[in-house]
Amino acid sequence: MADIIPAKFCAGCGHPIVLMMMHKILKEKNLEKKAVLGLDIGCSLLAWNFLPINTFQTHHGRVVPTMMGFKRARKDSVCFAYVGDGGAYAIGWQSLFHMARRDEPITVIVVNNTVYGMTGGQVAPTSMVGQTTPTTPEGSVEKPFLGLEYIKPVVNEKAFLARTAVNNPKQIQDCIRQAIETQQAGHFSMIEVLSLCPTNWHTKGAETLKYLEEMRSVFKVGIL
Ligand SMILES: Cc1ncc(C[n+]2csc(CCOP(=O)(O)OP(=O)(O)O)c2C)c(N)n1
Ligand code: SF4
Ligand SMILES: [Mg+2]
């Protein structure tokens, strides 16, 4: 019991759900030892000692190329690039897009909470029209960034692209299973998970889930 370390995520955060589902599938597939989890900056980094698998930290927006390099060097590994919506679709978009286009065989998991969570909830490319944040006090005016839909036209036909949400853990598991199989078959896979950030949304209980429902009406879940 001395090994148990308290998680660093806020109460009600969606990150632990995603990480636990990923771990469940790795155990099911007996891949814990082959798995390598790369973390971006943002609240993803709070996972650095959350799971009993090899994990390392990269710079903001740079987890995707880092894991690409790791995979090229260790082809038998199962590589995950775990990144927030800001890391994936703002600062890291250039490398993510080209890596998807080149069909690099890693799995990218984008945890979309529509804000820059760790730095105080500022507007992100994924913020919804009208969303108020510390940097958009009168509401965001830009259309939200649909990363998967933008990537879809450039990927190999065998790539796996899916969007799911933390209120459907079974679907998260199915997506992770298919993403791993796609990576092991030598192709790119990416899952965007609609997540919860009650701390920056300033929501409680049912209000938080209502917010997630609003996200689901903008970001369509399912396999693309
Ligand atoms: C190169 C660089 N630019 C900016 C930052 C500051 N920074 C740290 S976390 C963060 C936002 C992270 O947002 P997101 O990727 O959506 O992750 P979340 O915290 O929401 O899970 C920013 C801008 C940084 N650490 N490094
Ligand atoms: S700030 Fe938001 S994303 Fe970060 S740990 Fe807290 S609830 Fe989770
Ligand atoms: Mg975010």
mmCIF file of N, CA and C and ligand atoms in Angstrom, residues 15 41-44 60 84-87 91 113 115-119, ligand 1:
data_model
loop_
_atom_site.group_PDB
_atom_site.id
_atom_site.type_symbol
_atom_site.label_atom_id
_atom_site.label_comp_id
_atom_site.label_asym_id
_atom_site.label_seq_id
_atom_site.Cartn_x
_atom_site.Cartn_y
_atom_site.Cartn_z
ATOM 1 N N HIS A 15 -9.317 13.073 -17.415
ATOM 2 C CA HIS A 15 -8.060 12.376 -17.742
ATOM 3 C C HIS A 15 -7.954 10.971 -17.132
ATOM 4 N N ILE A 41 2.928 18.532 -22.536
ATOM 5 C CA ILE A 41 2.722 19.486 -21.440
ATOM 6 C C ILE A 41 1.225 19.764 -21.332
ATOM 7 N N GLY A 42 0.796 20.250 -20.206
ATOM 8 C CA GLY A 42 -0.627 20.438 -19.941
ATOM 9 C C GLY A 42 -1.005 19.424 -18.874
ATOM 10 N N CYS A 43 -2.290 19.254 -18.646
ATOM 11 C CA CYS A 43 -2.682 18.344 -17.564
ATOM 12 C C CYS A 43 -2.335 16.892 -17.874
ATOM 13 N N SER A 44 -2.033 16.571 -19.145
ATOM 14 C CA SER A 44 -1.529 15.227 -19.475
ATOM 15 C C SER A 44 -0.325 14.861 -18.630
ATOM 16 N N HIS A 60 5.793 21.008 -24.731
ATOM 17 C CA HIS A 60 4.426 21.271 -25.174
ATOM 18 C C HIS A 60 4.305 21.175 -26.689
ATOM 19 N N GLY A 84 -3.127 17.129 -24.890
ATOM 20 C CA GLY A 84 -4.360 17.912 -24.797
ATOM 21 C C GLY A 84 -4.729 18.518 -26.142
ATOM 22 N N ASP A 85 -5.897 19.123 -26.195
ATOM 23 C CA ASP A 85 -6.360 19.746 -27.443
ATOM 24 C C ASP A 85 -5.482 20.930 -27.824
ATOM 25 N N GLY A 86 -4.987 21.666 -26.845
ATOM 26 C CA GLY A 86 -4.082 22.782 -27.145
ATOM 27 C C GLY A 86 -2.778 22.261 -27.733
ATOM 28 N N GLY A 87 -2.216 21.250 -27.098
ATOM 29 C CA GLY A 87 -0.951 20.666 -27.569
ATOM 30 C C GLY A 87 -1.085 20.068 -28.957
ATOM 31 N N ILE A 91 -0.114 24.377 -30.833
ATOM 32 C CA ILE A 91 1.352 24.360 -30.955
ATOM 33 C C ILE A 91 1.896 23.105 -31.661
ATOM 34 N N ASN A 113 -10.686 19.090 -23.860
ATOM 35 C CA ASN A 113 -11.534 19.697 -22.816
ATOM 36 C C ASN A 113 -11.905 21.143 -23.191
ATOM 37 N N VAL A 115 -10.286 23.758 -23.593
ATOM 38 C CA VAL A 115 -9.532 24.873 -22.993
ATOM 39 C C VAL A 115 -8.058 24.501 -22.799
ATOM 40 N N TYR A 116 -7.253 25.506 -22.509
ATOM 41 C CA TYR A 116 -5.897 25.276 -22.019
ATOM 42 C C TYR A 116 -6.036 25.074 -20.500
ATOM 43 N N GLY A 117 -6.227 23.822 -20.111
ATOM 44 C CA GLY A 117 -6.587 23.525 -18.725
ATOM 45 C C GLY A 117 -5.531 23.915 -17.709
ATOM 46 N N MET A 118 -4.324 23.424 -17.927
ATOM 47 C CA MET A 118 -3.305 23.597 -16.881
ATOM 48 C C MET A 118 -2.961 25.058 -16.595
ATOM 49 N N THR A 119 -3.057 25.907 -17.616
ATOM 50 C CA THR A 119 -2.632 27.301 -17.424
ATOM 51 C C THR A 119 -3.768 28.233 -17.010
HETATM 52 C C1 LIG B 1 6.447 25.836 -25.549
HETATM 53 C C2 LIG B 1 5.426 26.105 -24.475
HETATM 54 N N1 LIG B 1 4.478 27.056 -24.666
HETATM 55 C C3 LIG B 1 3.556 27.289 -23.724
HETATM 56 C C4 LIG B 1 3.580 26.591 -22.548
HETATM 57 C C5 LIG B 1 2.566 26.906 -21.477
HETATM 58 N N2 LIG B 1 1.552 25.885 -21.356
HETATM 59 C C6 LIG B 1 1.630 24.902 -20.449
HETATM 60 S S1 LIG B 1 0.264 23.911 -20.417
HETATM 61 C C7 LIG B 1 -0.436 24.840 -21.659
HETATM 62 C C8 LIG B 1 -1.817 24.538 -22.165
HETATM 63 C C9 LIG B 1 -2.152 23.115 -22.260
HETATM 64 O O1 LIG B 1 -3.432 22.961 -22.818
HETATM 65 P P1 LIG B 1 -3.844 21.588 -23.456
HETATM 66 O O2 LIG B 1 -2.781 21.101 -24.366
HETATM 67 O O3 LIG B 1 -5.215 21.705 -24.015
HETATM 68 O O4 LIG B 1 -3.838 20.601 -22.187
HETATM 69 P P2 LIG B 1 -4.811 20.582 -20.889
HETATM 70 O O5 LIG B 1 -4.037 21.239 -19.790
HETATM 71 O O6 LIG B 1 -6.067 21.295 -21.241
HETATM 72 O O7 LIG B 1 -5.058 19.115 -20.631
HETATM 73 C C10 LIG B 1 0.392 25.884 -22.071
HETATM 74 C C11 LIG B 1 0.044 26.888 -23.115
HETATM 75 C C12 LIG B 1 4.578 25.611 -22.372
HETATM 76 N N3 LIG B 1 4.644 24.862 -21.264
HETATM 77 N N4 LIG B 1 5.508 25.401 -23.326
#
